[in-house]
Amino acid sequence: MTLNEHIFIPLTKDCIDLWVVDLHTQLELLPSNAIDMSSSPLDQQEIAQLNRFKYDRDRRSFYLRRVALRHILAKYSGISAHELVINREKQHKPVLPHYSVEFNTSVTAGYALIGISNLPIGIDIEYHKNLKDEFITLGQSVFSSREFAELQNQQDPCKINHTFYSLWCLKEAYLKAIGLGLSVDPRLLTFDLATRTLLSAPTQTTSIDWYFHLPLLFTNYSCAIATPIATPNIRLINY
């Protein structure tokens, strides 16, 4: 995994680019009520979604993420951020029609992550909150019996957090990759964390052979990637 801050290098077949948007810093640079919609590249659907946020900080965070996504996709497609058409259909993940670029996004405390690939991709990033005793209730609602047993076998609080969030990220990344998201009960999926393999899934899945990766990005964060690439070259890029 390499970190590249300034030089844009086109994707190769086995490459996955993970763009990191530091929302901590970006929000400080964008004061309250400072969004200039006259020069914004957002489309009407994005603007409508922006206006539904109740709190100014949430509005600014959404704005920054969407602007970053459009500028990043512009690099790969050769189309300006203002002219990009991003299709969205019900539960299905957003796509860039007429281009081979595949992308997926995720946001958590302080960071947005944008994954770019030439092949289908799903990503998820989660900040490790202190679960304390909540992991039992939460685990029963999102994990299969096998996964929950693995979680219960952990004694150390740090390992509990690591197991919980790693499994959760794997589920999210996979469900986003196949375009279904949380319309599927996550308990119907079973992952083996040690081998990072999907042991069982609902019938409404794709015929793609998926591989799963858990790159280490930041302390106290978990990240997962679902991809058809067995051994990807993962490039970490600061936006």
mmCIF file of C-alpha atoms in Angstrom:
data_model
loop_
_atom_site.group_PDB
_atom_site.id
_atom_site.type_symbol
_atom_site.label_atom_id
_atom_site.label_comp_id
_atom_site.label_asym_id
_atom_site.label_seq_id
_atom_site.Cartn_x
_atom_site.Cartn_y
_atom_site.Cartn_z
ATOM 1 C CA MET A 1 0.000 0.000 0.000
ATOM 2 C CA THR A 2 1.461 3.349 -0.983
ATOM 3 C CA LEU A 3 0.589 6.920 -0.070
ATOM 4 C CA ASN A 4 0.462 9.397 -2.924
ATOM 5 C CA GLU A 5 -0.676 12.943 -2.194
ATOM 6 C CA HIS A 6 -0.119 14.875 -5.402
ATOM 7 C CA ILE A 7 0.537 12.731 -8.488
ATOM 8 C CA PHE A 8 -2.390 11.173 -10.310
ATOM 9 C CA ILE A 9 -1.558 7.804 -11.877
ATOM 10 C CA PRO A 10 -4.253 6.022 -13.964
ATOM 11 C CA LEU A 11 -5.619 2.718 -12.734
ATOM 12 C CA THR A 12 -4.138 -0.576 -13.810
ATOM 13 C CA LYS A 13 -6.136 -3.823 -13.962
ATOM 14 C CA ASP A 14 -5.203 -4.997 -10.449
ATOM 15 C CA CYS A 15 -5.282 -1.566 -8.823
ATOM 16 C CA ILE A 16 -7.680 -0.122 -6.247
ATOM 17 C CA ASP A 17 -7.372 3.524 -5.294
ATOM 18 C CA LEU A 18 -8.594 4.534 -1.838
ATOM 19 C CA TRP A 19 -9.031 8.283 -1.610
ATOM 20 C CA VAL A 20 -9.143 9.673 1.920
ATOM 21 C CA VAL A 21 -11.025 12.903 2.619
ATOM 22 C CA ASP A 22 -9.977 14.333 5.982
ATOM 23 C CA LEU A 23 -13.251 15.867 7.147
ATOM 24 C CA HIS A 24 -11.669 17.122 10.384
ATOM 25 C CA THR A 25 -9.480 19.499 8.386
ATOM 26 C CA GLN A 26 -11.887 20.233 5.550
ATOM 27 C CA LEU A 27 -14.692 21.290 7.895
ATOM 28 C CA GLU A 28 -12.378 23.754 9.618
ATOM 29 C CA LEU A 29 -11.584 25.293 6.235
ATOM 30 C CA LEU A 30 -15.266 25.608 5.314
ATOM 31 C CA PRO A 31 -16.937 27.959 7.840
ATOM 32 C CA SER A 32 -20.598 27.693 8.772
ATOM 33 C CA ASN A 33 -22.998 28.838 6.054
ATOM 34 C CA ALA A 34 -20.088 29.227 3.606
ATOM 35 C CA ILE A 35 -21.330 26.828 0.910
ATOM 36 C CA ASP A 36 -21.400 28.621 -2.435
ATOM 37 C CA MET A 37 -24.010 26.847 -4.525
ATOM 38 C CA SER A 38 -23.437 29.171 -7.504
ATOM 39 C CA SER A 39 -20.193 27.367 -8.325
ATOM 40 C CA SER A 40 -21.124 23.972 -6.912
ATOM 41 C CA PRO A 41 -20.759 20.886 -9.165
ATOM 42 C CA LEU A 42 -23.622 19.093 -7.332
ATOM 43 C CA ASP A 43 -26.673 18.068 -9.350
ATOM 44 C CA GLN A 44 -30.272 18.787 -8.377
ATOM 45 C CA GLN A 45 -30.738 15.483 -6.559
ATOM 46 C CA GLU A 46 -27.621 16.092 -4.473
ATOM 47 C CA ILE A 47 -28.696 19.647 -3.694
ATOM 48 C CA ALA A 48 -32.110 18.394 -2.562
ATOM 49 C CA GLN A 49 -30.412 15.848 -0.316
ATOM 50 C CA LEU A 50 -28.098 18.545 1.032
ATOM 51 C CA ASN A 51 -31.046 20.732 1.970
ATOM 52 C CA ARG A 52 -32.675 17.949 3.972
ATOM 53 C CA PHE A 53 -29.933 18.044 6.612
ATOM 54 C CA LYS A 54 -31.037 19.764 9.796
ATOM 55 C CA TYR A 55 -27.631 20.718 11.153
ATOM 56 C CA ASP A 56 -25.121 22.962 9.406
ATOM 57 C CA ARG A 57 -22.137 20.705 10.166
ATOM 58 C CA ASP A 58 -23.908 17.727 8.573
ATOM 59 C CA ARG A 59 -24.723 19.843 5.510
ATOM 60 C CA ARG A 60 -21.098 20.932 5.142
ATOM 61 C CA SER A 61 -19.835 17.377 5.608
ATOM 62 C CA PHE A 62 -22.175 16.069 2.909
ATOM 63 C CA TYR A 63 -21.213 18.915 0.577
ATOM 64 C CA LEU A 64 -17.492 18.275 1.019
ATOM 65 C CA ARG A 65 -17.882 14.532 0.412
ATOM 66 C CA ARG A 66 -19.923 14.991 -2.749
ATOM 67 C CA VAL A 67 -17.644 17.660 -4.179
ATOM 68 C CA ALA A 68 -14.621 15.443 -3.466
ATOM 69 C CA LEU A 69 -16.312 12.471 -5.147
ATOM 70 C CA ARG A 70 -17.095 14.485 -8.267
ATOM 71 C CA HIS A 71 -13.581 15.905 -8.570
ATOM 72 C CA ILE A 72 -12.047 12.456 -8.045
ATOM 73 C CA LEU A 73 -14.320 10.789 -10.620
ATOM 74 C CA ALA A 74 -13.471 13.603 -13.037
ATOM 75 C CA LYS A 75 -9.809 12.546 -12.860
ATOM 76 C CA TYR A 76 -10.619 9.010 -14.007
ATOM 77 C CA SER A 77 -13.372 9.746 -16.526
ATOM 78 C CA GLY A 78 -11.977 12.868 -18.148
ATOM 79 C CA ILE A 79 -15.359 14.583 -17.679
ATOM 80 C CA SER A 80 -15.551 17.762 -15.607
ATOM 81 C CA ALA A 81 -17.014 17.538 -12.107
ATOM 82 C CA HIS A 82 -19.924 19.773 -13.199
ATOM 83 C CA GLU A 83 -20.828 17.597 -16.180
ATOM 84 C CA LEU A 84 -20.626 14.181 -14.537
ATOM 85 C CA VAL A 85 -23.883 12.219 -14.473
ATOM 86 C CA ILE A 86 -24.092 9.838 -11.510
ATOM 87 C CA ASN A 87 -27.003 7.411 -11.756
ATOM 88 C CA ARG A 88 -28.838 6.270 -8.636
ATOM 89 C CA GLU A 89 -31.628 3.692 -8.650
ATOM 90 C CA LYS A 90 -33.489 2.727 -5.479
ATOM 91 C CA GLN A 91 -31.308 0.378 -3.388
ATOM 92 C CA HIS A 92 -28.636 0.034 -6.063
ATOM 93 C CA LYS A 93 -25.316 1.748 -5.570
ATOM 94 C CA PRO A 94 -24.501 4.892 -7.583
ATOM 95 C CA VAL A 95 -22.801 4.280 -10.916
ATOM 96 C CA LEU A 96 -21.043 6.345 -13.551
ATOM 97 C CA PRO A 97 -22.743 5.318 -16.821
ATOM 98 C CA HIS A 98 -20.758 4.823 -20.041
ATOM 99 C CA TYR A 99 -17.431 4.557 -18.226
ATOM 100 C CA SER A 100 -15.486 1.563 -16.922
ATOM 101 C CA VAL A 101 -14.780 3.353 -13.648
ATOM 102 C CA GLU A 102 -16.366 1.649 -10.642
ATOM 103 C CA PHE A 103 -16.606 3.427 -7.312
ATOM 104 C CA ASN A 104 -18.003 3.178 -3.821
ATOM 105 C CA THR A 105 -17.988 5.506 -0.820
ATOM 106 C CA SER A 106 -18.139 5.310 2.955
ATOM 107 C CA VAL A 107 -18.058 7.855 5.764
ATOM 108 C CA THR A 108 -17.362 7.609 9.471
ATOM 109 C CA ALA A 109 -16.156 9.895 12.279
ATOM 110 C CA GLY A 110 -13.773 12.389 10.723
ATOM 111 C CA TYR A 111 -13.120 10.644 7.396
ATOM 112 C CA ALA A 112 -14.747 9.890 4.070
ATOM 113 C CA LEU A 113 -13.359 7.085 1.940
ATOM 114 C CA ILE A 114 -13.805 6.787 -1.827
ATOM 115 C CA GLY A 115 -12.791 3.539 -3.524
ATOM 116 C CA ILE A 116 -12.055 3.510 -7.258
ATOM 117 C CA SER A 117 -11.480 0.428 -9.427
ATOM 118 C CA ASN A 118 -11.880 -0.890 -12.956
ATOM 119 C CA LEU A 119 -13.944 -3.742 -11.491
ATOM 120 C CA PRO A 120 -16.961 -3.825 -9.122
ATOM 121 C CA ILE A 121 -16.099 -2.656 -5.619
ATOM 122 C CA GLY A 122 -17.666 -2.169 -2.213
ATOM 123 C CA ILE A 123 -15.985 -0.447 0.722
ATOM 124 C CA ASP A 124 -16.753 0.385 4.319
ATOM 125 C CA ILE A 125 -14.888 2.264 7.044
ATOM 126 C CA GLU A 126 -15.952 2.442 10.698
ATOM 127 C CA TYR A 127 -14.587 4.261 13.721
ATOM 128 C CA HIS A 128 -14.204 2.038 16.791
ATOM 129 C CA LYS A 129 -16.601 3.283 19.433
ATOM 130 C CA ASN A 130 -16.219 1.778 22.886
ATOM 131 C CA LEU A 131 -18.828 -0.979 22.797
ATOM 132 C CA LYS A 132 -18.562 -1.977 26.483
ATOM 133 C CA ASP A 133 -21.415 -4.440 27.086
ATOM 134 C CA GLU A 134 -23.428 -3.234 24.075
ATOM 135 C CA PHE A 135 -21.641 -5.656 21.765
ATOM 136 C CA ILE A 136 -23.958 -8.460 22.941
ATOM 137 C CA THR A 137 -27.164 -6.678 21.960
ATOM 138 C CA LEU A 138 -25.672 -5.208 18.791
ATOM 139 C CA GLY A 139 -23.987 -8.465 17.818
ATOM 140 C CA GLN A 140 -27.192 -10.466 18.064
ATOM 141 C CA SER A 141 -28.926 -8.020 15.729
ATOM 142 C CA VAL A 142 -26.315 -8.027 12.927
ATOM 143 C CA PHE A 143 -24.218 -11.224 13.136
ATOM 144 C CA SER A 144 -24.923 -14.836 12.270
ATOM 145 C CA SER A 145 -24.756 -17.376 15.094
ATOM 146 C CA ARG A 146 -21.260 -18.448 14.032
ATOM 147 C CA GLU A 147 -19.982 -14.863 13.947
ATOM 148 C CA PHE A 148 -21.616 -14.017 17.256
ATOM 149 C CA ALA A 149 -19.964 -17.042 18.869
ATOM 150 C CA GLU A 150 -16.599 -15.808 17.607
ATOM 151 C CA LEU A 151 -17.319 -12.403 19.115
ATOM 152 C CA GLN A 152 -18.279 -13.900 22.464
ATOM 153 C CA ASN A 153 -15.045 -15.895 22.546
ATOM 154 C CA GLN A 154 -13.033 -12.694 22.722
ATOM 155 C CA GLN A 155 -12.117 -11.584 26.223
ATOM 156 C CA ASP A 156 -9.999 -8.516 25.640
ATOM 157 C CA PRO A 157 -12.070 -5.318 25.001
ATOM 158 C CA CYS A 158 -9.724 -4.283 22.185
ATOM 159 C CA LYS A 159 -10.159 -7.640 20.456
ATOM 160 C CA ILE A 160 -13.921 -7.427 20.920
ATOM 161 C CA ASN A 161 -13.932 -4.051 19.150
ATOM 162 C CA HIS A 162 -11.597 -5.283 16.420
ATOM 163 C CA THR A 163 -13.682 -8.413 15.768
ATOM 164 C CA PHE A 164 -16.991 -6.547 15.861
ATOM 165 C CA TYR A 165 -15.990 -3.778 13.471
ATOM 166 C CA SER A 166 -13.992 -6.006 11.117
ATOM 167 C CA LEU A 167 -16.968 -8.337 10.668
ATOM 168 C CA TRP A 168 -19.347 -5.417 10.296
ATOM 169 C CA CYS A 169 -17.144 -3.747 7.662
ATOM 170 C CA LEU A 170 -16.924 -6.998 5.689
ATOM 171 C CA LYS A 171 -20.715 -7.278 5.627
ATOM 172 C CA GLU A 172 -21.218 -3.647 4.615
ATOM 173 C CA ALA A 173 -18.556 -3.774 1.910
ATOM 174 C CA TYR A 174 -20.050 -6.917 0.379
ATOM 175 C CA LEU A 175 -23.661 -5.737 0.482
ATOM 176 C CA LYS A 176 -22.645 -2.406 -1.046
ATOM 177 C CA ALA A 177 -20.602 -4.172 -3.719
ATOM 178 C CA ILE A 178 -23.603 -6.204 -4.886
ATOM 179 C CA GLY A 179 -25.843 -3.124 -4.765
ATOM 180 C CA LEU A 180 -28.244 -4.276 -2.054
ATOM 181 C CA GLY A 181 -26.961 -2.519 1.053
ATOM 182 C CA LEU A 182 -28.890 -3.070 4.252
ATOM 183 C CA SER A 183 -32.014 -4.135 2.375
ATOM 184 C CA VAL A 184 -30.583 -7.584 3.214
ATOM 185 C CA ASP A 185 -30.590 -8.813 6.806
ATOM 186 C CA PRO A 186 -26.848 -8.853 7.684
ATOM 187 C CA ARG A 187 -27.405 -11.939 9.838
ATOM 188 C CA LEU A 188 -27.910 -13.921 6.623
ATOM 189 C CA LEU A 189 -24.231 -13.418 5.812
ATOM 190 C CA THR A 190 -21.493 -15.398 7.536
ATOM 191 C CA PHE A 191 -17.836 -14.418 7.267
ATOM 192 C CA ASP A 192 -14.787 -16.235 8.532
ATOM 193 C CA LEU A 193 -12.646 -13.409 9.866
ATOM 194 C CA ALA A 194 -9.405 -15.397 10.009
ATOM 195 C CA THR A 195 -9.485 -16.226 6.292
ATOM 196 C CA ARG A 196 -11.567 -13.203 5.221
ATOM 197 C CA THR A 197 -13.935 -15.415 3.273
ATOM 198 C CA LEU A 198 -17.706 -15.385 2.835
ATOM 199 C CA LEU A 199 -19.066 -18.719 4.051
ATOM 200 C CA SER A 200 -22.761 -18.166 3.352
ATOM 201 C CA ALA A 201 -25.004 -15.535 1.798
ATOM 202 C CA PRO A 202 -28.589 -15.069 0.595
ATOM 203 C CA THR A 203 -29.550 -16.396 -2.818
ATOM 204 C CA GLN A 204 -29.878 -12.903 -4.326
ATOM 205 C CA THR A 205 -26.103 -12.544 -4.722
ATOM 206 C CA THR A 206 -23.999 -12.144 -7.857
ATOM 207 C CA SER A 207 -21.970 -14.768 -9.724
ATOM 208 C CA ILE A 208 -18.726 -12.839 -9.121
ATOM 209 C CA ASP A 209 -15.994 -14.513 -7.097
ATOM 210 C CA TRP A 210 -15.471 -11.947 -4.370
ATOM 211 C CA TYR A 211 -12.312 -11.401 -2.385
ATOM 212 C CA PHE A 212 -12.168 -9.429 0.838
ATOM 213 C CA HIS A 213 -9.411 -7.258 2.231
ATOM 214 C CA LEU A 214 -9.002 -5.454 5.548
ATOM 215 C CA PRO A 215 -6.399 -2.714 4.979
ATOM 216 C CA LEU A 216 -5.097 -0.932 8.064
ATOM 217 C CA LEU A 217 -5.640 2.782 7.502
ATOM 218 C CA PHE A 218 -5.795 4.488 10.893
ATOM 219 C CA THR A 219 -5.640 3.579 14.560
ATOM 220 C CA ASN A 220 -9.099 2.759 15.985
ATOM 221 C CA TYR A 221 -10.685 2.392 12.554
ATOM 222 C CA SER A 222 -11.637 -0.712 10.568
ATOM 223 C CA CYS A 223 -11.900 -0.810 6.792
ATOM 224 C CA ALA A 224 -12.999 -3.534 4.367
ATOM 225 C CA ILE A 225 -12.928 -3.884 0.585
ATOM 226 C CA ALA A 226 -14.990 -6.311 -1.493
ATOM 227 C CA THR A 227 -13.536 -6.868 -4.965
ATOM 228 C CA PRO A 228 -13.071 -9.535 -7.674
ATOM 229 C CA ILE A 229 -9.298 -8.852 -7.413
ATOM 230 C CA ALA A 230 -7.532 -11.505 -5.338
ATOM 231 C CA THR A 231 -4.328 -9.558 -4.686
ATOM 232 C CA PRO A 232 -4.992 -5.893 -5.434
ATOM 233 C CA ASN A 233 -2.451 -3.124 -5.513
ATOM 234 C CA ILE A 234 -4.101 -0.768 -3.018
ATOM 235 C CA ARG A 235 -3.037 2.850 -3.362
ATOM 236 C CA LEU A 236 -3.933 5.181 -0.491
ATOM 237 C CA ILE A 237 -4.308 8.755 -1.682
ATOM 238 C CA ASN A 238 -5.011 11.913 0.318
ATOM 239 C CA TYR A 239 -7.579 14.201 -1.291
#
